[in-house]
XYZ file of C-alpha atoms in Angstrom:
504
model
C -4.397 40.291 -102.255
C -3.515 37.401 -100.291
C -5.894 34.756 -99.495
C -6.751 34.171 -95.403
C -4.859 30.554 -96.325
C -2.124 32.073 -98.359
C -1.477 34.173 -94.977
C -2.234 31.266 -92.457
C 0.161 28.759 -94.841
C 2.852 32.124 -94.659
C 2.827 31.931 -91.378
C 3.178 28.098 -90.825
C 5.898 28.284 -93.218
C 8.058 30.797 -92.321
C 7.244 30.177 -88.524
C 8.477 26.777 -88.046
C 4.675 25.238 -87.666
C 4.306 22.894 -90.771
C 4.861 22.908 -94.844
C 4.244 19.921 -97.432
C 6.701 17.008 -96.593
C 9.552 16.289 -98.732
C 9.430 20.010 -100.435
C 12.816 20.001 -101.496
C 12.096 17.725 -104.346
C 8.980 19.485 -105.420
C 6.727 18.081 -102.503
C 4.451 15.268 -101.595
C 0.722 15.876 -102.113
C -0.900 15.053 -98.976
C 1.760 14.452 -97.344
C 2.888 17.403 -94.385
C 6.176 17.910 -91.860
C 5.718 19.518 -88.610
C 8.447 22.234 -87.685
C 9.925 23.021 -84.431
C 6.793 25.129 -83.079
C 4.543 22.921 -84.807
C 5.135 19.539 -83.230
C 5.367 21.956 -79.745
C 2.077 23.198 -80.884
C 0.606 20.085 -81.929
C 2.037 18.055 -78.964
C 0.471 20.374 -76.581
C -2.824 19.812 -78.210
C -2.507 16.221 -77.820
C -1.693 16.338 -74.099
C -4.564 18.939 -73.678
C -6.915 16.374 -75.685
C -5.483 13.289 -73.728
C -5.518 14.708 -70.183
C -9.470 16.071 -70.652
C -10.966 12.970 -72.196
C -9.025 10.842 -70.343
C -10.573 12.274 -67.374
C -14.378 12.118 -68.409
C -14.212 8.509 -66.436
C -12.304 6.917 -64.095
C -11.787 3.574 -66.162
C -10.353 5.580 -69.272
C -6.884 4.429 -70.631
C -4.316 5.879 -73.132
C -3.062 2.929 -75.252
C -0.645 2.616 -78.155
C -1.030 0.076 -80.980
C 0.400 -1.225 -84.069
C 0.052 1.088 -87.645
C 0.466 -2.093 -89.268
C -2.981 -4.651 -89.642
C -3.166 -7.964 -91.386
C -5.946 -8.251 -93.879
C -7.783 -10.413 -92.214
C -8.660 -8.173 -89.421
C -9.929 -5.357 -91.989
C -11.960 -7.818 -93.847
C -13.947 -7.744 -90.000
C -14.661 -4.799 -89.788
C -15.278 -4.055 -93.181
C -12.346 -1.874 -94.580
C -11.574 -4.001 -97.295
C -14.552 -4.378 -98.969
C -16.335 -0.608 -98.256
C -13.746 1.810 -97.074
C -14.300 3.503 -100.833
C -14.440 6.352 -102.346
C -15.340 7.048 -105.887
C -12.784 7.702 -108.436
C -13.648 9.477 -111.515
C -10.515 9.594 -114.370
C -10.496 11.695 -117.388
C -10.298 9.952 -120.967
C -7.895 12.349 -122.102
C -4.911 13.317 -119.496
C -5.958 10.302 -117.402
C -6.086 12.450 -114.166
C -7.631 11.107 -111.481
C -10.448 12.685 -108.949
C -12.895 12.579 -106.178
C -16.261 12.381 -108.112
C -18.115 14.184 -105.214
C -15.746 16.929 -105.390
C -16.232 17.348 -108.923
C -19.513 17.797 -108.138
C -19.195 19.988 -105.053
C -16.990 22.292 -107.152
C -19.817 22.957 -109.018
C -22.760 22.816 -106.726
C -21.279 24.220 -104.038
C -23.458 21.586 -101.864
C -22.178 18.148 -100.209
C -22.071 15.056 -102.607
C -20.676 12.507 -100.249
C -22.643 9.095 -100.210
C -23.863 9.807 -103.791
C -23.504 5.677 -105.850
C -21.380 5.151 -108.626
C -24.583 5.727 -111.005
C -25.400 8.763 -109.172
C -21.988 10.365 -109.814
C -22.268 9.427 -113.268
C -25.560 10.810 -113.914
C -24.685 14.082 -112.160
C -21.417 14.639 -114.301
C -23.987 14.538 -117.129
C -26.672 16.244 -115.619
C -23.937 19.256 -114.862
C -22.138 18.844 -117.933
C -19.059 18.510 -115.567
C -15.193 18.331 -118.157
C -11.803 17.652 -116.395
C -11.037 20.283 -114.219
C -7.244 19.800 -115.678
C -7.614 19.458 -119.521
C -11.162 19.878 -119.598
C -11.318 16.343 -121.812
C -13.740 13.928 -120.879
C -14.610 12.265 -118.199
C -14.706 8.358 -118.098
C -17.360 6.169 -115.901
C -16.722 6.484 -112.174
C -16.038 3.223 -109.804
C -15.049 2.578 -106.430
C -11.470 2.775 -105.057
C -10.048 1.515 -101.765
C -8.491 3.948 -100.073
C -6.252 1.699 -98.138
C -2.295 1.662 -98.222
C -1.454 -2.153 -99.216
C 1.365 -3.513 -96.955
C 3.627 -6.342 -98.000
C 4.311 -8.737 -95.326
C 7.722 -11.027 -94.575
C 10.472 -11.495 -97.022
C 8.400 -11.939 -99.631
C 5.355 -10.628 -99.109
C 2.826 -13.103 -99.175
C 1.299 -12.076 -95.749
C -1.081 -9.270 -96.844
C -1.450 -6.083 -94.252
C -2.199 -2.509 -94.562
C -1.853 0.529 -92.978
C -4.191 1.315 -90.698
C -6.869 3.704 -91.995
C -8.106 4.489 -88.539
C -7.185 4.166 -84.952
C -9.892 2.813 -83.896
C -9.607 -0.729 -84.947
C -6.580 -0.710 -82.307
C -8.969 -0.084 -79.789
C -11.291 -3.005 -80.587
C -9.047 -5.378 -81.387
C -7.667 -4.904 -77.728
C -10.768 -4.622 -75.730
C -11.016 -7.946 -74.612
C -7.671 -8.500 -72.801
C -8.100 -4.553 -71.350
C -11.494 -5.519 -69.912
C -9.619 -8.466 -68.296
C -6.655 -6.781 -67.203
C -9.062 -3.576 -65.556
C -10.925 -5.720 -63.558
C -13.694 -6.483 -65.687
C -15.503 -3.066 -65.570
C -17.891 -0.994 -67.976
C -17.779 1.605 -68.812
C -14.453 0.897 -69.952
C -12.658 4.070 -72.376
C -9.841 3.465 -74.563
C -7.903 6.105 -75.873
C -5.131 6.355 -78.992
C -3.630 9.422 -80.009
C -1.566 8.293 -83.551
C -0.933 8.137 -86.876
C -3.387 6.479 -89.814
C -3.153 6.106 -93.185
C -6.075 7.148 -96.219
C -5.067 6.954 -100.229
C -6.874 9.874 -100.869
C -7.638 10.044 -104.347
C -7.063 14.157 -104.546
C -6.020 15.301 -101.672
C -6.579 19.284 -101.094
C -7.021 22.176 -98.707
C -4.124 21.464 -97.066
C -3.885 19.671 -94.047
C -7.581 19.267 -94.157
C -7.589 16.028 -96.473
C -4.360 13.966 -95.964
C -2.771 10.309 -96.883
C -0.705 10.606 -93.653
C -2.254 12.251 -90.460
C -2.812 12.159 -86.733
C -6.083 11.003 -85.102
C -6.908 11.177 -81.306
C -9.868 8.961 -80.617
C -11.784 7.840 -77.488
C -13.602 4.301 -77.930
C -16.039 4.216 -74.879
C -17.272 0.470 -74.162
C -20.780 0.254 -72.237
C -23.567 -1.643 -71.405
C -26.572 -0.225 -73.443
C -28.909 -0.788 -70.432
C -27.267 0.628 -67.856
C -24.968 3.683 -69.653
C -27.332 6.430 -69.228
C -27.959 5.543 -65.580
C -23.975 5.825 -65.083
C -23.080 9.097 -66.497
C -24.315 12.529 -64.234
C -26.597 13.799 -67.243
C -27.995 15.978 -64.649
C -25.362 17.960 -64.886
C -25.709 18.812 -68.680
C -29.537 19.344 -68.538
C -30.537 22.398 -70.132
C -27.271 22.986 -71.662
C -27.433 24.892 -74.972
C -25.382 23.456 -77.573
C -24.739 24.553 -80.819
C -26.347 22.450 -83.581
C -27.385 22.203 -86.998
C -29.221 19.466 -87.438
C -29.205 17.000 -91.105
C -31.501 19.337 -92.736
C -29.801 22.662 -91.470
C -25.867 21.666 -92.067
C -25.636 23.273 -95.098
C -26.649 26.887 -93.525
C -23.550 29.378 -92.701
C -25.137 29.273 -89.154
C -26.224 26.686 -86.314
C -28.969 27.180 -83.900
C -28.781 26.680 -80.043
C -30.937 23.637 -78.667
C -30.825 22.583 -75.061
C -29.837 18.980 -73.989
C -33.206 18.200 -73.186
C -34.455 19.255 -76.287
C -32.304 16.910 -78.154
C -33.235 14.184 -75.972
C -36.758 14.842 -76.148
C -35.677 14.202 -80.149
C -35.062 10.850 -79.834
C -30.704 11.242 -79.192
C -29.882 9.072 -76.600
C -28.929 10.938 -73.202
C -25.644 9.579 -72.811
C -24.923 10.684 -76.256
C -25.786 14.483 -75.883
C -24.184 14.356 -72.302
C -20.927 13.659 -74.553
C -21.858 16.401 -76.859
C -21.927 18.833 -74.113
C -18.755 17.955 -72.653
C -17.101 17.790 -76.305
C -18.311 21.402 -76.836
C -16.898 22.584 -73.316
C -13.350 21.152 -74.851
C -13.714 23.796 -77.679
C -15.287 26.609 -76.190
C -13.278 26.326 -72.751
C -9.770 24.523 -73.515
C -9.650 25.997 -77.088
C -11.038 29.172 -76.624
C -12.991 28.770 -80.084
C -15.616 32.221 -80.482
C -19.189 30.247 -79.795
C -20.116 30.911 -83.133
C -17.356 29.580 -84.999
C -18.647 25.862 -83.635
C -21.095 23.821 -84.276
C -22.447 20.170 -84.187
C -23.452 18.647 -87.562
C -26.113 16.067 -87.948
C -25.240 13.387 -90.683
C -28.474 11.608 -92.135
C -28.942 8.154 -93.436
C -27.690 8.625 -96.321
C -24.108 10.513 -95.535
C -23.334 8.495 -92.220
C -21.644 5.100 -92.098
C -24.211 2.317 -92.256
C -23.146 1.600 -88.547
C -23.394 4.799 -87.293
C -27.032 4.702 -84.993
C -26.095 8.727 -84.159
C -23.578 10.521 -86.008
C -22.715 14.269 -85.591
C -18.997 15.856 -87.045
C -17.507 18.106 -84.924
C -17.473 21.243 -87.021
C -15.475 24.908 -86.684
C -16.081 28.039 -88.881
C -12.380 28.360 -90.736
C -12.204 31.302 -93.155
C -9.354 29.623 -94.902
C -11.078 26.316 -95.847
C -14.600 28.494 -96.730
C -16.781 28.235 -93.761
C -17.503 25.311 -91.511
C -15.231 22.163 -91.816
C -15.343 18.714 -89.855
C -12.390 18.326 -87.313
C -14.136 15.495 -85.528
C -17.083 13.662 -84.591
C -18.985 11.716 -81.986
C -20.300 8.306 -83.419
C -22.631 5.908 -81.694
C -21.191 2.597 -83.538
C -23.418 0.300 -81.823
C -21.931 -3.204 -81.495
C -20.655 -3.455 -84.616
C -17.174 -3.653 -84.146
C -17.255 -5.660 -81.500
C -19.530 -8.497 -82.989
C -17.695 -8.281 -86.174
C -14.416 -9.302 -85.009
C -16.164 -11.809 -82.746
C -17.762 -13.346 -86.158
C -14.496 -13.243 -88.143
C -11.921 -14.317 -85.395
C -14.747 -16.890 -83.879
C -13.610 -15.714 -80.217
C -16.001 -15.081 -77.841
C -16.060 -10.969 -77.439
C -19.240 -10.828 -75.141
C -18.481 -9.479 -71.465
C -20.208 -10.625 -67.911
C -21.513 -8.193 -66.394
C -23.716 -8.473 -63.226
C -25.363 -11.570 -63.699
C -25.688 -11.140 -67.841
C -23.087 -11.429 -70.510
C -23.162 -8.403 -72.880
C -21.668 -7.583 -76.035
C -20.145 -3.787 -75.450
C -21.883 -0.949 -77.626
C -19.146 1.481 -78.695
C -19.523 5.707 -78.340
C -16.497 6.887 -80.601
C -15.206 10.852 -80.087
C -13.208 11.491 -82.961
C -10.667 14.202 -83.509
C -8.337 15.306 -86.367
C -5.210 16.203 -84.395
C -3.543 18.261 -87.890
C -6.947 19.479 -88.603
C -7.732 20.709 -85.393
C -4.019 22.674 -85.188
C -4.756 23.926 -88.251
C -8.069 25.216 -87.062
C -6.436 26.867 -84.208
C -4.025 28.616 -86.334
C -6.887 30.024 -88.454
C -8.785 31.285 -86.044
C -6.363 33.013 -83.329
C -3.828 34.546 -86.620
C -4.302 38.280 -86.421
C -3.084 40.439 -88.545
C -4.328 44.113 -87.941
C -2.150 46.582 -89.789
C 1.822 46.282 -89.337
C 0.948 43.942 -86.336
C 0.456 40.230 -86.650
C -0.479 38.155 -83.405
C -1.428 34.984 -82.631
C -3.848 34.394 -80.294
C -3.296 31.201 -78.784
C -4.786 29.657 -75.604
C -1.393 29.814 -73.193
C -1.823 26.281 -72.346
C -1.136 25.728 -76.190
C 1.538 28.382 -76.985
C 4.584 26.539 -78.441
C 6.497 29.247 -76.367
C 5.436 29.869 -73.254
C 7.382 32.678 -71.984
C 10.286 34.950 -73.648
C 13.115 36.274 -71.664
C 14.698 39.322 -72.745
C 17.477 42.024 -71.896
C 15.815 45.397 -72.212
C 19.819 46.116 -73.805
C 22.758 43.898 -74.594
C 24.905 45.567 -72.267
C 25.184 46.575 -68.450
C 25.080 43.114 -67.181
C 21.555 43.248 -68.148
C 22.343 40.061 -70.794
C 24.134 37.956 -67.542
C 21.077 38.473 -65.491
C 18.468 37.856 -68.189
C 19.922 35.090 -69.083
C 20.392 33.203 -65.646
C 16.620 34.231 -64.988
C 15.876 32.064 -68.276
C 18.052 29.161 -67.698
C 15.751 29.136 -64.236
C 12.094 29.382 -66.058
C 13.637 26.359 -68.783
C 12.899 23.159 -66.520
C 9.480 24.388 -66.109
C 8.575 26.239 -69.124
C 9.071 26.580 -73.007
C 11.379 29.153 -72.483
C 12.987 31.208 -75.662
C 15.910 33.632 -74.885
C 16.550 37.107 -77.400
C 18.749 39.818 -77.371
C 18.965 40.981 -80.818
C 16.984 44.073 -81.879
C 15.018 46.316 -80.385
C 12.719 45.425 -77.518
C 9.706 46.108 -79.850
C 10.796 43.733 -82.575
C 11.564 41.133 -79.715
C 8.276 41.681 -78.801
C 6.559 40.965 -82.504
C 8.821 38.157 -83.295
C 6.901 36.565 -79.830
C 3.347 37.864 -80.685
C 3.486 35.996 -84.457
C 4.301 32.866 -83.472
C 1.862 33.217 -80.291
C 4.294 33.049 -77.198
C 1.517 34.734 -74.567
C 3.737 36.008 -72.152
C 7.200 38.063 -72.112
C 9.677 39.024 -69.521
C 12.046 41.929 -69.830
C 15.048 42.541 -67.954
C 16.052 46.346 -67.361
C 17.813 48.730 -65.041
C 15.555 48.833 -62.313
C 15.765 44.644 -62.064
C 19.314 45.233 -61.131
C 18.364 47.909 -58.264
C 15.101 46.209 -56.719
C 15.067 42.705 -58.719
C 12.116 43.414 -60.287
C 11.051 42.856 -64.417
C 8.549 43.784 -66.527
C 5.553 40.978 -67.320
C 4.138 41.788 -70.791
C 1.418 39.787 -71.796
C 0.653 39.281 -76.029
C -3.080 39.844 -76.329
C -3.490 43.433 -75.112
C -0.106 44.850 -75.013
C -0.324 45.250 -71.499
C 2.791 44.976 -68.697
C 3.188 44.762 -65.044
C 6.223 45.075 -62.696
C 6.610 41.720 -60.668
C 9.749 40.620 -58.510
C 12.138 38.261 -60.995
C 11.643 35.593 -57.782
C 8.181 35.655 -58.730
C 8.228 35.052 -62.188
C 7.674 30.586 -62.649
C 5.056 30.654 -59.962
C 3.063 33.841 -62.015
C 3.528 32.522 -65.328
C 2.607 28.816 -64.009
C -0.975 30.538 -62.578
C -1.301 32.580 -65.804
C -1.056 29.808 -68.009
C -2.798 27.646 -65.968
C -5.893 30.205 -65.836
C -6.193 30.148 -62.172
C -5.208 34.349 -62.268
C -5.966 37.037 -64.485
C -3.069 39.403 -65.439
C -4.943 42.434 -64.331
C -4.740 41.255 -60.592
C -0.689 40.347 -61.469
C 0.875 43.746 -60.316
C 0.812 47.236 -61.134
C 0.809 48.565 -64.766
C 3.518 50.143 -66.409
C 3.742 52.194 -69.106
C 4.680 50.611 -72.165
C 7.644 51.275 -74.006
């Protein structure tokens, strides 16, 4: 029997929504292409993403930066000299691996932040072979996971690829504070591409060396943050949390704002929490509990991390819950880093003090966050398979169809889609029957269908169908872009559309 990601990959696949890059020559490994409803899918996400953090302050920017960075800058912030992981390569085949997956294969328990001698004495301790020729394993060391970039004709002028998009953000901060009129909070958002050589990449989409991040770096004055932000309006919030201790449980347990605060998390950081886990449970429509908060400890989180939870959603094809973001409290790190290194002057005036911006970083996978939207809303429940995509998401927003291809009922369908296209993701069909039509639109998630029939040519009216329940109204054909624009807008229900028909 099928696996849940043999039937989520099927789908992607055969759909149009992504498959491993270059597969004609045998594929790249971690390495994916976006298909035509993909990059619809995954574009939506992104303007979703953009247009709801962007609007969580009203000195929030969307930027765009280079993919390229010269060593020196990484040497700042500390890329070149820790952004590791630890490489373990067998004796025998000379196969190279992750050394904490090794030992999560076996354990079935997180091993990231283990040492080099910790990884060793593990693989002893578990008697741990090569997973490929079962030979033996050799001593593990670090490896940068940076892609080396040679600069100018020759290539003397070292660069990489950037391994984040955050260092865009920082390295930009200073001229955006100037040219924004020199206020804090200041927010500065990229949505892009950034580059990891991932020892063994796996799971898909999950672990790439090529993927998409969309990241909010929120500059602030320590002192004076809290007092900014309407926490009030959070307070007594229940989120859904599993704190360091807890995060290896299949479940999270509620815990109100104020609890957390009363913890010892700042204010202004759980405020963001609360508004992150609107995003999901509102915008995304992810089940309550299939999300959760995860606490990283000491030990797991980077050494500049002050507060560091992942973003976390219950996916049945990865094995339970799996990180598709986080919200970091990076301190001034960044910012006094690059002011050390580049010897410039990063500190800020504001009031009648000069201040060196602290840095709250929400972090999002954009592929893994598609892919955890394709996991959770793929139904398949008998001979039917559906996708339950939020409408604001749906690659295809509406299909227009002739009940028959004949009677003039083709002409007018087809005039009533070229109308919807300026406005909508609009896909014409007249091939097959009106209940394969219909299927082809539920798999790949297209929420809303209109059908074109004998009675449109007497009165002008069609038939709405809408994916989830099966269910259809009759609504005038003039009607249609202002309906579909409240229905996928959520500002009407489809009950209160029109009056039900029965279905065919």
């Amino acid at each position: 029997m099928p696996s849940r990601y043999d039937d989520v990959m099927s789908l992607s696949v055969r759909r149009g929504f992504l498959w491993p890059a270059v597969d004609l020559y045998g594929g790249s490994a971690g390495f994916y292409d976006y298909g035509h409803l993909g990059a619809r899918l995954k574009r939506k996400w992104e303007d979703l993403w953009t247009g709801y953090f962007l609007g969580l302050g009203d000195n929030y920017y969307l930027i765009d930066t280079t993919t390229i960075l010269p060593e020196v800058s990484l040497k700042a912030s500390g890329h070149v000299d820790h952004f590791t992981d630890i490489l373990v390569t067998c004796t025998k085949c000379k196969e190279s691996f992750r050394g904490d997956h090794l030992i999560e294969a076996v354990t079935h328990e997180e091993a990231e932040g283990l040492t080099t001698a910790e990884v060793d004495a593990k693989i002893v301790e578990l008697k741990i072979r090569c997973p490929k020729c079962k030979g033996e394993l050799g001593p593990s060391r670090p490896f940068n996971m940076m892609f080396p970039v040679g600069v100018g004709p020759l290539g003397k002028d070292r660069a990489y690829l950037r391994p984040e998009t955050a260092q865009g953000a920082f390295l930009n901060f200073k001229r955006e504070f100037e040219a924004l009129r020199r206020r804090l909070p200041l927010g500065l958002a990229i949505v892009g591409r950034a580059y990891r050589n991932e020892i063994s990449p796996r799971q898909g989409v999950y672990r790439m060396r090529e993927f998409l991040q969309a990241e909010l770096q929120i500059f602030f004055d320590p002192a004076t943050f809290g007092a900014q932000l309407p926490i009030d309006s959070v307070r007594d919030e229940r989120l859904r949390v599993a704190m360091a201790g807890e995060k290896h449980e299949p479940i999270a347990t509620d815990r109100t704002t104020s609890d957390l605060i009363r913890g010892g998390i700042p204010g202004f950081y759980v405020y963001h929490m609360a508004l992150v886990q609107r995003f999901y449970l509102d915008r995304l429509r992810v089940p309550r509990e299939r999300f959760r908060f995860a606490e990283l400890d000491e030990r797991e989180r980077a050494f500049y991390h002050k507060v560091h939870f992942d973003i976390q959603v219950r996916q049945d094809s990865l094995g339970g819950f799996r990180e598709v973001g986080g919200v970091h409290y990076r301190t001034d790190h960044d910012i006094s880093g690059h002011a050390k290194a580049s010897g410039k002057d990063l500190s800020v005036p504001v009031a009648d003090r000069k201040v060196v911006p602290h840095v709250l970083e929400l972090s999002f996978g954009v592929d893994r966050n598609v892919w955890a939207l394709l996991d959770l809303d793929y139904e398949l429940a008998g001979e039917r398979a559906v996708l339950h995509l939020p409408p604001a998401l749906a690659p295809v927003d509406v299909g227009v169809f002739p009940l028959l291809s004949k009677a003039g009922l083709p002409e007018r369908a087809e005039a009533l889609y070229r109308d919807l296209r300026p406005g909508f993701d609009a896909f014409y069909d007249e091939t097959g029957s009106i209940g394969k039509r219909y299927a082809r639109m539920d798999e790949i998630g297209t929420p809303f269908c209109v059908t074109v029939d004998h009675a449109t040519l007497e009165d002008g009216t069609v038939t709405l169908r809408e994916r989830d329940t099966s269910g259809q109204v009759r609504v005038p054909g003039t009607s249609v872009a202002a309906i579909l624009r409240d229905l996928i807008d959520a500002r009407r229900d489809f009950r209160s559309i029109g009056s039900a028909v029965a279905r065919p």
